[in-house]
GROMACS .gro file of C-alpha atoms in nm:
model
  139
    1UNK     CA    1  -0.020   0.010  -0.001
    2UNK     CA    2   0.140   0.363   0.005
    3UNK     CA    3   0.197   0.517   0.300
    4UNK     CA    4   0.336   0.785   0.457
    5UNK     CA    5   0.635   0.722   0.682
    6UNK     CA    6   0.938   0.828   0.922
    7UNK     CA    7   1.219   0.659   0.811
    8UNK     CA    8   1.379   0.766   1.158
    9UNK     CA    9   1.399   1.019   1.403
   10UNK     CA   10   1.417   1.373   1.265
   11UNK     CA   11   1.320   1.635   1.054
   12UNK     CA   12   1.165   1.626   0.715
   13UNK     CA   13   1.430   1.458   0.560
   14UNK     CA   14   1.330   1.126   0.745
   15UNK     CA   15   0.964   1.114   0.640
   16UNK     CA   16   0.916   0.885   0.344
   17UNK     CA   17   0.637   0.838   0.059
   18UNK     CA   18   0.673   0.459  -0.076
   19UNK     CA   19   0.511   0.089  -0.075
   20UNK     CA   20   0.453  -0.043   0.295
   21UNK     CA   21   0.302  -0.398   0.357
   22UNK     CA   22  -0.100  -0.343   0.453
   23UNK     CA   23  -0.209  -0.405   0.781
   24UNK     CA   24  -0.312  -0.719   0.932
   25UNK     CA   25  -0.608  -0.734   1.196
   26UNK     CA   26  -0.654  -0.901   1.487
   27UNK     CA   27  -0.991  -1.106   1.585
   28UNK     CA   28  -1.111  -0.718   1.799
   29UNK     CA   29  -1.016  -0.523   1.456
   30UNK     CA   30  -1.143  -0.377   1.178
   31UNK     CA   31  -0.924  -0.277   0.884
   32UNK     CA   32  -1.042   0.067   0.688
   33UNK     CA   33  -0.916   0.199   0.414
   34UNK     CA   34  -0.879   0.584   0.451
   35UNK     CA   35  -1.048   0.847   0.304
   36UNK     CA   36  -0.958   1.138   0.501
   37UNK     CA   37  -0.680   1.213   0.722
   38UNK     CA   38  -0.551   1.545   0.896
   39UNK     CA   39  -0.268   1.706   0.977
   40UNK     CA   40  -0.204   1.753   1.386
   41UNK     CA   41   0.088   1.885   1.571
   42UNK     CA   42   0.152   1.566   1.764
   43UNK     CA   43   0.321   1.481   1.421
   44UNK     CA   44   0.552   1.730   1.434
   45UNK     CA   45   0.630   1.610   1.844
   46UNK     CA   46   0.688   1.265   1.696
   47UNK     CA   47   0.891   1.324   1.406
   48UNK     CA   48   1.154   1.442   1.651
   49UNK     CA   49   1.090   1.191   1.968
   50UNK     CA   50   1.189   1.111   2.259
   51UNK     CA   51   1.336   0.907   2.498
   52UNK     CA   52   1.024   0.746   2.602
   53UNK     CA   53   0.881   0.732   2.239
   54UNK     CA   54   0.963   0.380   2.087
   55UNK     CA   55   0.899   0.334   1.807
   56UNK     CA   56   0.956   0.057   1.516
   57UNK     CA   57   1.075   0.170   1.207
   58UNK     CA   58   0.882   0.252   0.968
   59UNK     CA   59   0.638   0.437   1.118
   60UNK     CA   60   0.306   0.538   0.926
   61UNK     CA   61   0.227   0.923   1.123
   62UNK     CA   62  -0.120   1.079   1.142
   63UNK     CA   63  -0.345   1.040   1.412
   64UNK     CA   64  -0.659   1.190   1.269
   65UNK     CA   65  -0.869   1.000   1.016
   66UNK     CA   66  -1.194   0.801   0.904
   67UNK     CA   67  -1.325   0.569   0.565
   68UNK     CA   68  -1.461   0.264   0.512
   69UNK     CA   69  -1.456  -0.042   0.643
   70UNK     CA   70  -1.263  -0.324   0.423
   71UNK     CA   71  -1.217  -0.659   0.658
   72UNK     CA   72  -1.376  -0.733   1.016
   73UNK     CA   73  -1.191  -0.934   1.294
   74UNK     CA   74  -1.402  -1.238   1.380
   75UNK     CA   75  -1.526  -1.048   1.686
   76UNK     CA   76  -1.606  -0.748   1.573
   77UNK     CA   77  -1.966  -0.705   1.573
   78UNK     CA   78  -2.160  -0.454   1.485
   79UNK     CA   79  -1.924  -0.327   1.141
   80UNK     CA   80  -1.962  -0.468   0.843
   81UNK     CA   81  -1.760  -0.426   0.519
   82UNK     CA   82  -1.866  -0.105   0.319
   83UNK     CA   83  -1.934   0.095   0.638
   84UNK     CA   84  -1.814   0.515   0.684
   85UNK     CA   85  -1.647   0.558   0.991
   86UNK     CA   86  -1.419   0.775   1.192
   87UNK     CA   87  -1.172   0.759   1.443
   88UNK     CA   88  -1.115   0.811   1.785
   89UNK     CA   89  -0.740   0.783   1.834
   90UNK     CA   90  -0.729   0.659   2.140
   91UNK     CA   91  -0.681   0.332   2.278
   92UNK     CA   92  -0.635   0.191   2.584
   93UNK     CA   93  -0.548  -0.154   2.767
   94UNK     CA   94  -0.946  -0.217   2.914
   95UNK     CA   95  -0.763  -0.337   3.232
   96UNK     CA   96  -0.613  -0.141   3.449
   97UNK     CA   97  -0.773   0.055   3.686
   98UNK     CA   98  -0.878   0.329   3.449
   99UNK     CA   99  -1.075   0.153   3.204
  100UNK     CA  100  -1.213  -0.007   3.375
  101UNK     CA  101  -1.396   0.298   3.523
  102UNK     CA  102  -1.437   0.439   3.235
  103UNK     CA  103  -1.156   0.670   3.190
  104UNK     CA  104  -0.934   0.506   2.950
  105UNK     CA  105  -0.768   0.897   2.902
  106UNK     CA  106  -0.574   0.859   3.232
  107UNK     CA  107  -0.463   0.401   3.168
  108UNK     CA  108  -0.170   0.317   3.196
  109UNK     CA  109  -0.093   0.187   2.893
  110UNK     CA  110  -0.261   0.502   2.704
  111UNK     CA  111  -0.210   0.476   2.362
  112UNK     CA  112  -0.195   0.696   2.028
  113UNK     CA  113  -0.311   0.601   1.609
  114UNK     CA  114   0.011   0.757   1.460
  115UNK     CA  115   0.204   0.784   1.755
  116UNK     CA  116   0.251   0.423   1.951
  117UNK     CA  117   0.056   0.233   1.675
  118UNK     CA  118   0.076   0.331   1.260
  119UNK     CA  119  -0.154   0.623   1.140
  120UNK     CA  120  -0.377   0.717   0.859
  121UNK     CA  121  -0.125   0.861   0.644
  122UNK     CA  122  -0.098   0.591   0.461
  123UNK     CA  123  -0.383   0.406   0.250
  124UNK     CA  124  -0.513   0.101   0.517
  125UNK     CA  125  -0.501   0.089   0.866
  126UNK     CA  126  -0.614  -0.129   1.171
  127UNK     CA  127  -0.793   0.002   1.402
  128UNK     CA  128  -0.973  -0.167   1.770
  129UNK     CA  129  -1.379  -0.178   1.620
  130UNK     CA  130  -1.407  -0.003   1.981
  131UNK     CA  131  -1.221   0.305   1.837
  132UNK     CA  132  -1.527   0.356   1.575
  133UNK     CA  133  -1.824   0.556   1.510
  134UNK     CA  134  -2.037   0.528   1.204
  135UNK     CA  135  -2.100   0.839   0.989
  136UNK     CA  136  -2.416   0.917   0.929
  137UNK     CA  137  -2.506   0.915   0.551
  138UNK     CA  138  -2.547   1.319   0.549
  139UNK     CA  139  -2.188   1.367   0.647
   0.00000   0.00000   0.00000
């Protein structure tokens, strides 16, 4: 698939456009064909890096986006191929005290698409189904 990705931490000289493998999905995930991706200041921070941020390169940037469901994992319900969706980019572990009390934003292993996981600057992205919001037809 075509993607914009980071080859290493640094400036724009580390950003490349090219082919990367299409991501696989887990049982509770969907594969989205990306139709929209937004620029975010977070991309600049991820490009620069910091000591606690451990990425596998190449890394696809982009925390904000929307698309169409291309494939659904075996445990996914409520979504089907062809559904138009927006995505909440935040992910929690679902097992820590904060997640269990409905405060995923305080998760001990909080992660963002495009920062800790591959993001939207690609043709496809794997996303937890719980992060999807169906878009109405008039949007």
